[in-house]
PDB file of C-alpha atoms and ligand atoms in Angstrom:
ATOM      1  CA  UNK A   1     113.281  56.920  81.113  1.00  0.00           C
ATOM      2  CA  UNK A   2     112.235  60.494  80.444  1.00  0.00           C
ATOM      3  CA  UNK A   3     110.780  62.316  83.420  1.00  0.00           C
ATOM      4  CA  UNK A   4     107.018  62.594  83.416  1.00  0.00           C
ATOM      5  CA  UNK A   5     106.972  66.304  84.144  1.00  0.00           C
ATOM      6  CA  UNK A   6     108.492  68.742  81.711  1.00  0.00           C
ATOM      7  CA  UNK A   7     109.360  72.356  82.423  1.00  0.00           C
ATOM      8  CA  UNK A   8     107.357  74.596  80.114  1.00  0.00           C
ATOM      9  CA  UNK A   9     109.367  76.767  77.780  1.00  0.00           C
ATOM     10  CA  UNK A  10     108.839  80.524  77.637  1.00  0.00           C
ATOM     11  CA  UNK A  11     107.048  79.940  74.303  1.00  0.00           C
ATOM     12  CA  UNK A  12     104.035  78.707  76.225  1.00  0.00           C
ATOM     13  CA  UNK A  13     103.469  82.147  77.768  1.00  0.00           C
ATOM     14  CA  UNK A  14     102.368  83.440  74.392  1.00  0.00           C
ATOM     15  CA  UNK A  15     102.367  82.406  70.779  1.00  0.00           C
ATOM     16  CA  UNK A  16     105.774  82.080  69.207  1.00  0.00           C
ATOM     17  CA  UNK A  17     106.966  85.181  67.433  1.00  0.00           C
ATOM     18  CA  UNK A  18     107.350  83.184  64.185  1.00  0.00           C
ATOM     19  CA  UNK A  19     105.319  84.695  61.343  1.00  0.00           C
ATOM     20  CA  UNK A  20     101.876  83.260  60.682  1.00  0.00           C
ATOM     21  CA  UNK A  21     102.093  80.659  57.901  1.00  0.00           C
ATOM     22  CA  UNK A  22     100.298  81.805  54.735  1.00  0.00           C
ATOM     23  CA  UNK A  23      96.710  80.755  54.176  1.00  0.00           C
ATOM     24  CA  UNK A  24      96.753  77.278  52.551  1.00  0.00           C
ATOM     25  CA  UNK A  25      95.234  76.911  49.084  1.00  0.00           C
ATOM     26  CA  UNK A  26      93.197  73.865  50.101  1.00  0.00           C
ATOM     27  CA  UNK A  27      90.773  73.162  52.932  1.00  0.00           C
ATOM     28  CA  UNK A  28      87.639  75.068  51.851  1.00  0.00           C
ATOM     29  CA  UNK A  29      84.707  73.378  53.545  1.00  0.00           C
ATOM     30  CA  UNK A  30      81.075  74.010  52.574  1.00  0.00           C
ATOM     31  CA  UNK A  31      78.284  72.530  54.659  1.00  0.00           C
ATOM     32  CA  UNK A  32      75.082  73.179  52.747  1.00  0.00           C
ATOM     33  CA  UNK A  33      71.609  72.741  54.273  1.00  0.00           C
ATOM     34  CA  UNK A  34      72.627  69.589  56.112  1.00  0.00           C
ATOM     35  CA  UNK A  35      70.061  67.629  58.109  1.00  0.00           C
ATOM     36  CA  UNK A  36      70.637  64.354  59.890  1.00  0.00           C
ATOM     37  CA  UNK A  37      67.995  62.032  61.298  1.00  0.00           C
ATOM     38  CA  UNK A  38      68.947  58.882  63.193  1.00  0.00           C
ATOM     39  CA  UNK A  39      66.327  56.201  63.017  1.00  0.00           C
ATOM     40  CA  UNK A  40      67.341  53.370  65.306  1.00  0.00           C
ATOM     41  CA  UNK A  41      64.490  50.859  65.290  1.00  0.00           C
ATOM     42  CA  UNK A  42      61.981  53.487  64.169  1.00  0.00           C
ATOM     43  CA  UNK A  43      62.769  55.995  66.984  1.00  0.00           C
ATOM     44  CA  UNK A  44      63.415  59.052  64.822  1.00  0.00           C
ATOM     45  CA  UNK A  45      65.954  61.457  66.318  1.00  0.00           C
ATOM     46  CA  UNK A  46      66.470  64.648  64.328  1.00  0.00           C
ATOM     47  CA  UNK A  47      70.040  65.507  65.315  1.00  0.00           C
ATOM     48  CA  UNK A  48      70.713  68.272  62.764  1.00  0.00           C
ATOM     49  CA  UNK A  49      68.297  70.459  60.864  1.00  0.00           C
ATOM     50  CA  UNK A  50      69.233  72.595  57.867  1.00  0.00           C
ATOM     51  CA  UNK A  51      72.763  73.550  58.951  1.00  0.00           C
ATOM     52  CA  UNK A  52      74.934  75.631  56.636  1.00  0.00           C
ATOM     53  CA  UNK A  53      78.522  76.658  57.392  1.00  0.00           C
ATOM     54  CA  UNK A  54      81.290  77.960  55.141  1.00  0.00           C
ATOM     55  CA  UNK A  55      84.941  77.745  56.220  1.00  0.00           C
ATOM     56  CA  UNK A  56      87.719  79.335  54.185  1.00  0.00           C
ATOM     57  CA  UNK A  57      91.043  77.481  53.770  1.00  0.00           C
ATOM     58  CA  UNK A  58      93.202  77.949  56.858  1.00  0.00           C
ATOM     59  CA  UNK A  59      90.431  79.369  59.046  1.00  0.00           C
ATOM     60  CA  UNK A  60      89.874  78.267  62.632  1.00  0.00           C
ATOM     61  CA  UNK A  61      86.210  77.470  63.317  1.00  0.00           C
ATOM     62  CA  UNK A  62      84.846  76.602  66.760  1.00  0.00           C
ATOM     63  CA  UNK A  63      81.461  74.957  67.291  1.00  0.00           C
ATOM     64  CA  UNK A  64      79.759  75.379  70.672  1.00  0.00           C
ATOM     65  CA  UNK A  65      76.352  74.333  71.906  1.00  0.00           C
ATOM     66  CA  UNK A  66      74.622  72.341  74.642  1.00  0.00           C
ATOM     67  CA  UNK A  67      75.140  68.639  75.000  1.00  0.00           C
ATOM     68  CA  UNK A  68      73.149  66.650  72.466  1.00  0.00           C
ATOM     69  CA  UNK A  69      72.855  69.523  69.970  1.00  0.00           C
ATOM     70  CA  UNK A  70      74.591  67.575  67.219  1.00  0.00           C
ATOM     71  CA  UNK A  71      78.205  68.816  67.407  1.00  0.00           C
ATOM     72  CA  UNK A  72      79.696  65.324  67.186  1.00  0.00           C
ATOM     73  CA  UNK A  73      77.198  64.378  64.507  1.00  0.00           C
ATOM     74  CA  UNK A  74      78.396  67.297  62.394  1.00  0.00           C
ATOM     75  CA  UNK A  75      82.030  66.384  63.087  1.00  0.00           C
ATOM     76  CA  UNK A  76      81.387  62.744  62.116  1.00  0.00           C
ATOM     77  CA  UNK A  77      79.772  63.856  58.870  1.00  0.00           C
ATOM     78  CA  UNK A  78      82.755  66.074  57.982  1.00  0.00           C
ATOM     79  CA  UNK A  79      85.169  63.266  58.925  1.00  0.00           C
ATOM     80  CA  UNK A  80      83.253  60.887  56.657  1.00  0.00           C
ATOM     81  CA  UNK A  81      82.223  58.531  59.473  1.00  0.00           C
ATOM     82  CA  UNK A  82      78.517  59.169  58.902  1.00  0.00           C
ATOM     83  CA  UNK A  83      76.162  60.275  56.168  1.00  0.00           C
ATOM     84  CA  UNK A  84      73.707  63.180  55.803  1.00  0.00           C
ATOM     85  CA  UNK A  85      69.942  62.744  55.472  1.00  0.00           C
ATOM     86  CA  UNK A  86      69.569  65.975  53.494  1.00  0.00           C
ATOM     87  CA  UNK A  87      71.933  68.571  52.051  1.00  0.00           C
ATOM     88  CA  UNK A  88      75.567  68.110  51.106  1.00  0.00           C
ATOM     89  CA  UNK A  89      79.137  68.722  52.249  1.00  0.00           C
ATOM     90  CA  UNK A  90      81.921  69.766  49.883  1.00  0.00           C
ATOM     91  CA  UNK A  91      85.661  70.001  50.420  1.00  0.00           C
ATOM     92  CA  UNK A  92      87.423  72.162  47.847  1.00  0.00           C
ATOM     93  CA  UNK A  93      84.444  71.721  45.545  1.00  0.00           C
ATOM     94  CA  UNK A  94      84.495  67.899  45.792  1.00  0.00           C
ATOM     95  CA  UNK A  95      81.410  66.186  47.208  1.00  0.00           C
ATOM     96  CA  UNK A  96      82.129  64.600  50.593  1.00  0.00           C
ATOM     97  CA  UNK A  97      78.620  63.759  51.726  1.00  0.00           C
ATOM     98  CA  UNK A  98      75.208  63.534  50.098  1.00  0.00           C
ATOM     99  CA  UNK A  99      72.121  61.541  51.156  1.00  0.00           C
ATOM    100  CA  UNK A 100      72.832  58.892  48.532  1.00  0.00           C
ATOM    101  CA  UNK A 101      76.619  58.491  48.757  1.00  0.00           C
ATOM    102  CA  UNK A 102      78.261  56.209  51.333  1.00  0.00           C
ATOM    103  CA  UNK A 103      80.304  57.893  54.119  1.00  0.00           C
ATOM    104  CA  UNK A 104      83.759  58.752  52.782  1.00  0.00           C
ATOM    105  CA  UNK A 105      86.545  59.001  55.389  1.00  0.00           C
ATOM    106  CA  UNK A 106      89.907  60.137  54.079  1.00  0.00           C
ATOM    107  CA  UNK A 107      93.393  61.141  55.161  1.00  0.00           C
ATOM    108  CA  UNK A 108      92.590  64.712  54.027  1.00  0.00           C
ATOM    109  CA  UNK A 109      90.506  65.020  57.241  1.00  0.00           C
ATOM    110  CA  UNK A 110      92.018  63.889  60.528  1.00  0.00           C
ATOM    111  CA  UNK A 111      90.188  63.759  63.861  1.00  0.00           C
ATOM    112  CA  UNK A 112      91.791  64.178  67.297  1.00  0.00           C
ATOM    113  CA  UNK A 113      89.465  63.051  70.096  1.00  0.00           C
ATOM    114  CA  UNK A 114      89.483  63.946  73.793  1.00  0.00           C
ATOM    115  CA  UNK A 115      90.596  60.450  74.763  1.00  0.00           C
ATOM    116  CA  UNK A 116      94.046  59.794  73.455  1.00  0.00           C
ATOM    117  CA  UNK A 117      94.747  57.200  70.829  1.00  0.00           C
ATOM    118  CA  UNK A 118      98.557  56.935  70.788  1.00  0.00           C
ATOM    119  CA  UNK A 119     100.110  53.466  70.731  1.00  0.00           C
ATOM    120  CA  UNK A 120     101.604  53.139  74.238  1.00  0.00           C
ATOM    121  CA  UNK A 121     104.156  50.549  73.073  1.00  0.00           C
ATOM    122  CA  UNK A 122     105.615  52.827  70.384  1.00  0.00           C
ATOM    123  CA  UNK A 123     107.825  55.854  71.007  1.00  0.00           C
ATOM    124  CA  UNK A 124     106.597  59.359  70.228  1.00  0.00           C
ATOM    125  CA  UNK A 125     108.635  59.339  67.003  1.00  0.00           C
ATOM    126  CA  UNK A 126     107.286  55.930  65.944  1.00  0.00           C
ATOM    127  CA  UNK A 127     103.731  57.069  66.696  1.00  0.00           C
ATOM    128  CA  UNK A 128     104.130  60.157  64.507  1.00  0.00           C
ATOM    129  CA  UNK A 129     105.780  58.205  61.662  1.00  0.00           C
ATOM    130  CA  UNK A 130     103.137  55.478  61.732  1.00  0.00           C
ATOM    131  CA  UNK A 131     100.559  57.033  59.327  1.00  0.00           C
ATOM    132  CA  UNK A 132     102.793  57.800  56.328  1.00  0.00           C
ATOM    133  CA  UNK A 133     104.686  54.505  56.757  1.00  0.00           C
ATOM    134  CA  UNK A 134     101.614  52.297  56.946  1.00  0.00           C
ATOM    135  CA  UNK A 135     100.144  54.092  53.919  1.00  0.00           C
ATOM    136  CA  UNK A 136     103.487  53.783  52.066  1.00  0.00           C
ATOM    137  CA  UNK A 137     103.506  57.546  51.511  1.00  0.00           C
ATOM    138  CA  UNK A 138     107.093  58.096  52.697  1.00  0.00           C
ATOM    139  CA  UNK A 139     110.282  56.106  53.152  1.00  0.00           C
ATOM    140  CA  UNK A 140     111.373  55.540  56.764  1.00  0.00           C
ATOM    141  CA  UNK A 141     114.081  58.209  56.394  1.00  0.00           C
ATOM    142  CA  UNK A 142     111.620  60.741  54.947  1.00  0.00           C
ATOM    143  CA  UNK A 143     109.040  59.997  57.643  1.00  0.00           C
ATOM    144  CA  UNK A 144     111.628  60.374  60.390  1.00  0.00           C
ATOM    145  CA  UNK A 145     112.898  63.690  59.022  1.00  0.00           C
ATOM    146  CA  UNK A 146     109.368  65.074  58.605  1.00  0.00           C
ATOM    147  CA  UNK A 147     108.281  63.800  62.041  1.00  0.00           C
ATOM    148  CA  UNK A 148     111.284  65.338  63.807  1.00  0.00           C
ATOM    149  CA  UNK A 149     110.763  68.632  61.972  1.00  0.00           C
ATOM    150  CA  UNK A 150     107.079  68.790  62.957  1.00  0.00           C
ATOM    151  CA  UNK A 151     107.799  67.744  66.548  1.00  0.00           C
ATOM    152  CA  UNK A 152     110.406  70.519  66.801  1.00  0.00           C
ATOM    153  CA  UNK A 153     108.042  73.107  65.307  1.00  0.00           C
ATOM    154  CA  UNK A 154     105.298  72.151  67.739  1.00  0.00           C
ATOM    155  CA  UNK A 155     106.825  73.484  70.926  1.00  0.00           C
ATOM    156  CA  UNK A 156     110.023  71.436  71.129  1.00  0.00           C
ATOM    157  CA  UNK A 157     108.414  67.982  71.185  1.00  0.00           C
ATOM    158  CA  UNK A 158     111.491  66.614  69.372  1.00  0.00           C
ATOM    159  CA  UNK A 159     113.073  66.457  72.851  1.00  0.00           C
ATOM    160  CA  UNK A 160     110.640  63.679  73.809  1.00  0.00           C
ATOM    161  CA  UNK A 161     110.834  61.795  70.485  1.00  0.00           C
ATOM    162  CA  UNK A 162     112.339  58.719  72.164  1.00  0.00           C
ATOM    163  CA  UNK A 163     109.833  58.685  75.052  1.00  0.00           C
ATOM    164  CA  UNK A 164     106.806  56.425  75.275  1.00  0.00           C
ATOM    165  CA  UNK A 165     103.339  58.031  75.618  1.00  0.00           C
ATOM    166  CA  UNK A 166     102.737  56.841  79.226  1.00  0.00           C
ATOM    167  CA  UNK A 167     105.870  58.764  80.219  1.00  0.00           C
ATOM    168  CA  UNK A 168     104.316  62.057  79.078  1.00  0.00           C
ATOM    169  CA  UNK A 169     101.697  64.312  80.644  1.00  0.00           C
ATOM    170  CA  UNK A 170      98.229  64.065  79.091  1.00  0.00           C
ATOM    171  CA  UNK A 171      98.671  67.543  77.578  1.00  0.00           C
ATOM    172  CA  UNK A 172     101.879  66.498  75.892  1.00  0.00           C
ATOM    173  CA  UNK A 173     100.234  63.297  74.628  1.00  0.00           C
ATOM    174  CA  UNK A 174      97.466  65.376  73.064  1.00  0.00           C
ATOM    175  CA  UNK A 175     100.058  67.580  71.346  1.00  0.00           C
ATOM    176  CA  UNK A 176     101.830  64.506  69.965  1.00  0.00           C
ATOM    177  CA  UNK A 177      98.476  63.325  68.617  1.00  0.00           C
ATOM    178  CA  UNK A 178      98.023  66.615  66.801  1.00  0.00           C
ATOM    179  CA  UNK A 179     101.511  66.251  65.303  1.00  0.00           C
ATOM    180  CA  UNK A 180     100.623  62.677  64.309  1.00  0.00           C
ATOM    181  CA  UNK A 181      97.589  64.120  62.510  1.00  0.00           C
ATOM    182  CA  UNK A 182      99.597  66.914  60.858  1.00  0.00           C
ATOM    183  CA  UNK A 183     102.186  64.574  59.310  1.00  0.00           C
ATOM    184  CA  UNK A 184      99.413  63.181  57.100  1.00  0.00           C
ATOM    185  CA  UNK A 185      99.075  66.655  55.541  1.00  0.00           C
ATOM    186  CA  UNK A 186      95.325  66.843  56.132  1.00  0.00           C
ATOM    187  CA  UNK A 187      93.334  69.639  54.542  1.00  0.00           C
ATOM    188  CA  UNK A 188      91.232  69.818  57.695  1.00  0.00           C
ATOM    189  CA  UNK A 189      92.075  69.106  61.301  1.00  0.00           C
ATOM    190  CA  UNK A 190      89.012  68.098  63.333  1.00  0.00           C
ATOM    191  CA  UNK A 191      89.431  68.514  67.095  1.00  0.00           C
ATOM    192  CA  UNK A 192      86.623  67.004  69.186  1.00  0.00           C
ATOM    193  CA  UNK A 193      86.861  68.577  72.672  1.00  0.00           C
ATOM    194  CA  UNK A 194      90.549  67.683  72.886  1.00  0.00           C
ATOM    195  CA  UNK A 195      91.128  69.501  76.191  1.00  0.00           C
ATOM    196  CA  UNK A 196      87.811  68.719  77.876  1.00  0.00           C
ATOM    197  CA  UNK A 197      89.171  66.681  80.754  1.00  0.00           C
ATOM    198  CA  UNK A 198      91.951  69.135  81.613  1.00  0.00           C
ATOM    199  CA  UNK A 199      92.252  71.554  84.503  1.00  0.00           C
ATOM    200  CA  UNK A 200      92.318  75.292  83.775  1.00  0.00           C
ATOM    201  CA  UNK A 201      96.094  75.683  84.005  1.00  0.00           C
ATOM    202  CA  UNK A 202      96.842  72.765  81.672  1.00  0.00           C
ATOM    203  CA  UNK A 203      94.161  73.968  79.279  1.00  0.00           C
ATOM    204  CA  UNK A 204      95.661  77.463  79.112  1.00  0.00           C
ATOM    205  CA  UNK A 205      99.049  75.950  78.295  1.00  0.00           C
ATOM    206  CA  UNK A 206      97.497  73.721  75.635  1.00  0.00           C
ATOM    207  CA  UNK A 207      95.793  76.721  74.041  1.00  0.00           C
ATOM    208  CA  UNK A 208      99.135  78.430  73.565  1.00  0.00           C
ATOM    209  CA  UNK A 209     100.642  75.276  72.083  1.00  0.00           C
ATOM    210  CA  UNK A 210      97.705  74.800  69.725  1.00  0.00           C
ATOM    211  CA  UNK A 211      97.889  78.437  68.633  1.00  0.00           C
ATOM    212  CA  UNK A 212     101.571  78.041  67.956  1.00  0.00           C
ATOM    213  CA  UNK A 213     100.937  74.894  65.881  1.00  0.00           C
ATOM    214  CA  UNK A 214      98.222  76.740  63.976  1.00  0.00           C
ATOM    215  CA  UNK A 215     100.609  79.606  63.382  1.00  0.00           C
ATOM    216  CA  UNK A 216     103.431  77.460  61.990  1.00  0.00           C
ATOM    217  CA  UNK A 217     101.466  74.633  60.293  1.00  0.00           C
ATOM    218  CA  UNK A 218      98.306  76.452  59.285  1.00  0.00           C
ATOM    219  CA  UNK A 219      95.353  74.242  58.387  1.00  0.00           C
ATOM    220  CA  UNK A 220      91.605  74.611  58.332  1.00  0.00           C
ATOM    221  CA  UNK A 221      90.567  73.685  61.887  1.00  0.00           C
ATOM    222  CA  UNK A 222      87.142  72.645  63.169  1.00  0.00           C
ATOM    223  CA  UNK A 223      87.208  72.649  66.971  1.00  0.00           C
ATOM    224  CA  UNK A 224      84.297  71.352  69.032  1.00  0.00           C
ATOM    225  CA  UNK A 225      83.950  72.567  72.598  1.00  0.00           C
ATOM    226  CA  UNK A 226      81.594  73.299  75.464  1.00  0.00           C
ATOM    227  CA  UNK A 227      83.899  76.071  76.605  1.00  0.00           C
ATOM    228  CA  UNK A 228      82.905  79.482  75.261  1.00  0.00           C
ATOM    229  CA  UNK A 229      86.038  81.222  76.468  1.00  0.00           C
ATOM    230  CA  UNK A 230      88.303  78.771  74.688  1.00  0.00           C
ATOM    231  CA  UNK A 231      86.165  78.992  71.524  1.00  0.00           C
ATOM    232  CA  UNK A 232      86.490  82.773  71.332  1.00  0.00           C
ATOM    233  CA  UNK A 233      90.136  82.793  72.359  1.00  0.00           C
ATOM    234  CA  UNK A 234      91.196  80.287  69.681  1.00  0.00           C
ATOM    235  CA  UNK A 235      88.889  80.745  66.710  1.00  0.00           C
ATOM    236  CA  UNK A 236      88.252  83.138  63.835  1.00  0.00           C
ATOM    237  CA  UNK A 237      84.584  82.201  63.805  1.00  0.00           C
ATOM    238  CA  UNK A 238      82.375  80.662  66.510  1.00  0.00           C
ATOM    239  CA  UNK A 239      79.199  78.827  65.553  1.00  0.00           C
ATOM    240  CA  UNK A 240      76.609  78.539  68.328  1.00  0.00           C
ATOM    241  CA  UNK A 241      74.223  75.610  67.820  1.00  0.00           C
ATOM    242  CA  UNK A 242      70.687  75.282  69.144  1.00  0.00           C
ATOM    243  CA  UNK A 243      69.576  72.428  71.358  1.00  0.00           C
ATOM    244  CA  UNK A 244      68.089  69.455  69.490  1.00  0.00           C
ATOM    245  CA  UNK A 245      67.368  69.507  66.658  1.00  0.00           C
ATOM    246  CA  UNK A 246      70.727  71.169  66.107  1.00  0.00           C
ATOM    247  CA  UNK A 247      70.608  74.239  63.901  1.00  0.00           C
ATOM    248  CA  UNK A 248      73.002  77.171  63.604  1.00  0.00           C
ATOM    249  CA  UNK A 249      71.723  79.736  66.080  1.00  0.00           C
ATOM    250  CA  UNK A 250      74.379  82.399  65.559  1.00  0.00           C
ATOM    251  CA  UNK A 251      77.778  82.982  64.044  1.00  0.00           C
ATOM    252  CA  UNK A 252      80.230  85.133  65.960  1.00  0.00           C
ATOM    253  CA  UNK A 253      83.121  86.586  63.981  1.00  0.00           C
ATOM    254  CA  UNK A 254      86.146  86.881  66.265  1.00  0.00           C
ATOM    255  CA  UNK A 255      88.120  89.827  65.010  1.00  0.00           C
ATOM    256  CA  UNK A 256      90.769  89.688  67.735  1.00  0.00           C
ATOM    257  CA  UNK A 257      94.268  90.035  66.255  1.00  0.00           C
ATOM    258  CA  UNK A 258      96.803  87.207  66.138  1.00  0.00           C
ATOM    259  CA  UNK A 259      99.025  86.245  67.845  1.00  0.00           C
ATOM    260  CA  UNK A 260      96.545  85.767  70.655  1.00  0.00           C
ATOM    261  CA  UNK A 261      97.863  86.195  74.168  1.00  0.00           C
ATOM    262  CA  UNK A 262      96.192  85.342  77.486  1.00  0.00           C
ATOM    263  CA  UNK A 263      96.047  89.079  78.335  1.00  0.00           C
ATOM    264  CA  UNK A 264      93.596  89.533  75.450  1.00  0.00           C
ATOM    265  CA  UNK A 265      90.988  87.734  77.546  1.00  0.00           C
ATOM    266  CA  UNK A 266      90.775  90.922  79.604  1.00  0.00           C
ATOM    267  CA  UNK A 267      90.282  93.215  76.607  1.00  0.00           C
ATOM    268  CA  UNK A 268      86.998  95.028  75.977  1.00  0.00           C
ATOM    269  CA  UNK A 269      86.687  93.389  72.547  1.00  0.00           C
ATOM    270  CA  UNK A 270      87.092  89.878  73.978  1.00  0.00           C
ATOM    271  CA  UNK A 271      84.624  90.536  76.791  1.00  0.00           C
ATOM    272  CA  UNK A 272      82.043  91.927  74.348  1.00  0.00           C
ATOM    273  CA  UNK A 273      82.338  88.774  72.196  1.00  0.00           C
ATOM    274  CA  UNK A 274      82.048  86.617  75.293  1.00  0.00           C
ATOM    275  CA  UNK A 275      78.894  88.430  76.414  1.00  0.00           C
ATOM    276  CA  UNK A 276      77.378  87.905  72.957  1.00  0.00           C
ATOM    277  CA  UNK A 277      78.224  84.189  73.021  1.00  0.00           C
ATOM    278  CA  UNK A 278      77.017  83.681  76.607  1.00  0.00           C
ATOM    279  CA  UNK A 279      73.623  85.164  75.797  1.00  0.00           C
ATOM    280  CA  UNK A 280      73.258  82.860  72.808  1.00  0.00           C
ATOM    281  CA  UNK A 281      74.447  79.679  74.521  1.00  0.00           C
ATOM    282  CA  UNK A 282      72.573  80.180  77.776  1.00  0.00           C
ATOM    283  CA  UNK A 283      69.258  80.513  76.010  1.00  0.00           C
ATOM    284  CA  UNK A 284      69.894  77.133  74.364  1.00  0.00           C
ATOM    285  CA  UNK A 285      71.227  75.460  77.512  1.00  0.00           C
ATOM    286  CA  UNK A 286      68.077  76.554  79.326  1.00  0.00           C
ATOM    287  CA  UNK A 287      65.846  75.066  76.630  1.00  0.00           C
ATOM    288  CA  UNK A 288      67.781  71.777  76.729  1.00  0.00           C
ATOM    289  CA  UNK A 289      67.570  71.709  80.540  1.00  0.00           C
ATOM    290  CA  UNK A 290      63.846  72.364  80.484  1.00  0.00           C
ATOM    291  CA  UNK A 291      63.442  69.444  78.081  1.00  0.00           C
ATOM    292  CA  UNK A 292      65.242  67.311  80.635  1.00  0.00           C
ATOM    293  CA  UNK A 293      68.332  66.531  78.580  1.00  0.00           C
ATOM    294  CA  UNK A 294      71.284  65.593  80.665  1.00  0.00           C
ATOM    295  CA  UNK A 295      74.966  66.033  80.042  1.00  0.00           C
ATOM    296  CA  UNK A 296      76.539  63.102  78.222  1.00  0.00           C
ATOM    297  CA  UNK A 297      79.425  61.592  80.121  1.00  0.00           C
TER     298      UNK A 297
HETATM  299  P1  ADP B   1      76.700  66.563  70.918  1.00  0.00           P
HETATM  300  O1  ADP B   1      77.997  66.145  70.305  1.00  0.00           O
HETATM  301  O2  ADP B   1      76.368  67.998  70.658  1.00  0.00           O
HETATM  302  O3  ADP B   1      76.612  66.238  72.382  1.00  0.00           O
HETATM  303  P2  ADP B   1      75.578  64.403  69.311  1.00  0.00           P
HETATM  304  O4  ADP B   1      75.929  64.751  67.914  1.00  0.00           O
HETATM  305  O5  ADP B   1      76.410  63.365  69.982  1.00  0.00           O
HETATM  306  O6  ADP B   1      75.517  65.725  70.197  1.00  0.00           O
HETATM  307  O7  ADP B   1      74.069  63.892  69.357  1.00  0.00           O
HETATM  308  C1  ADP B   1      72.976  64.633  68.805  1.00  0.00           C
HETATM  309  C2  ADP B   1      71.690  63.864  69.049  1.00  0.00           C
HETATM  310  O8  ADP B   1      71.674  62.703  68.231  1.00  0.00           O
HETATM  311  C3  ADP B   1      71.527  63.370  70.485  1.00  0.00           C
HETATM  312  O9  ADP B   1      70.173  63.446  70.838  1.00  0.00           O
HETATM  313  C4  ADP B   1      72.007  61.937  70.426  1.00  0.00           C
HETATM  314  O10 ADP B   1      71.382  61.145  71.411  1.00  0.00           O
HETATM  315  C5  ADP B   1      71.560  61.519  69.028  1.00  0.00           C
HETATM  316  N1  ADP B   1      72.441  60.513  68.428  1.00  0.00           N
HETATM  317  C6  ADP B   1      73.770  60.630  68.216  1.00  0.00           C
HETATM  318  N2  ADP B   1      74.255  59.511  67.624  1.00  0.00           N
HETATM  319  C7  ADP B   1      73.200  58.670  67.487  1.00  0.00           C
HETATM  320  C8  ADP B   1      73.031  57.357  66.920  1.00  0.00           C
HETATM  321  N3  ADP B   1      74.063  56.691  66.399  1.00  0.00           N
HETATM  322  N4  ADP B   1      71.798  56.825  66.946  1.00  0.00           N
HETATM  323  C9  ADP B   1      70.753  57.487  67.461  1.00  0.00           C
HETATM  324  N5  ADP B   1      70.815  58.736  67.984  1.00  0.00           N
HETATM  325  C10 ADP B   1      72.025  59.319  67.995  1.00  0.00           C
END
């Protein structure tokens, strides 16, 4: 049995020195004037109102906003789990969502949620190989080679390929899940508060691992979070949403250089961006609080 605790490599102190992968040709997401109204038994809930966002291929977008502002709704629409009431969503010019088309999930968009979804009875390697094998996209030998290559690129996870998920820390499980998503060659990686339940130290380590994965296996990323600091630290662009109905309140362009290092969080540029984001988010949190909305569990 592999030990549950793993000593962190020096790579986790900062992004790997490997060159940033080139911008991919695919993964251009356009969210155009999207509104979403839920109408369970006639109780109309306007979750999103007239939201427009443009993400270039290979960009890292973070979405922040108070609880209930429609972040997950937007994520579900992009993932193809839910439909729009108005507007449309396009991926590389192809229609993903319109008010009249049925929701269209696809392997070109993969979601990683905060609560893990690895098969505990399969090894790390078998978990990662599962997608392409079940979809008959690769032979077993091809899937194994690709899985081991990705695991190695993502912070030395090849060393735990034979372990079972319950033997790993939750942070390591989350990283394996991201690798399991990447093997499907998605155009977009959707991360729904993946590190929400983690303590500050584990989160900081996970940030460095995610940045390293982004650097070596660059994809368009949409990252949902409550945590402003993590949004600014990770992303190229931060969208701040208003409290319900969710609209885009502001867009913060994060022009911090890459590779990002934890020391950057002390820089004047980072602190100025943080101040800008705090002002925007706090105004919305206050409105939501005054309306009596409570944090979802
Ligand atoms: P967030 O992810 O920002 O916390 P959500 O997207 O989960 O927000 O929810 C936005 C709003 O839509 C909330 O008021 C929520 O209660 C409501 N909502 C979400 N899903 C449904 C649903 N299936 N039916 C009815 N209302 C919903």
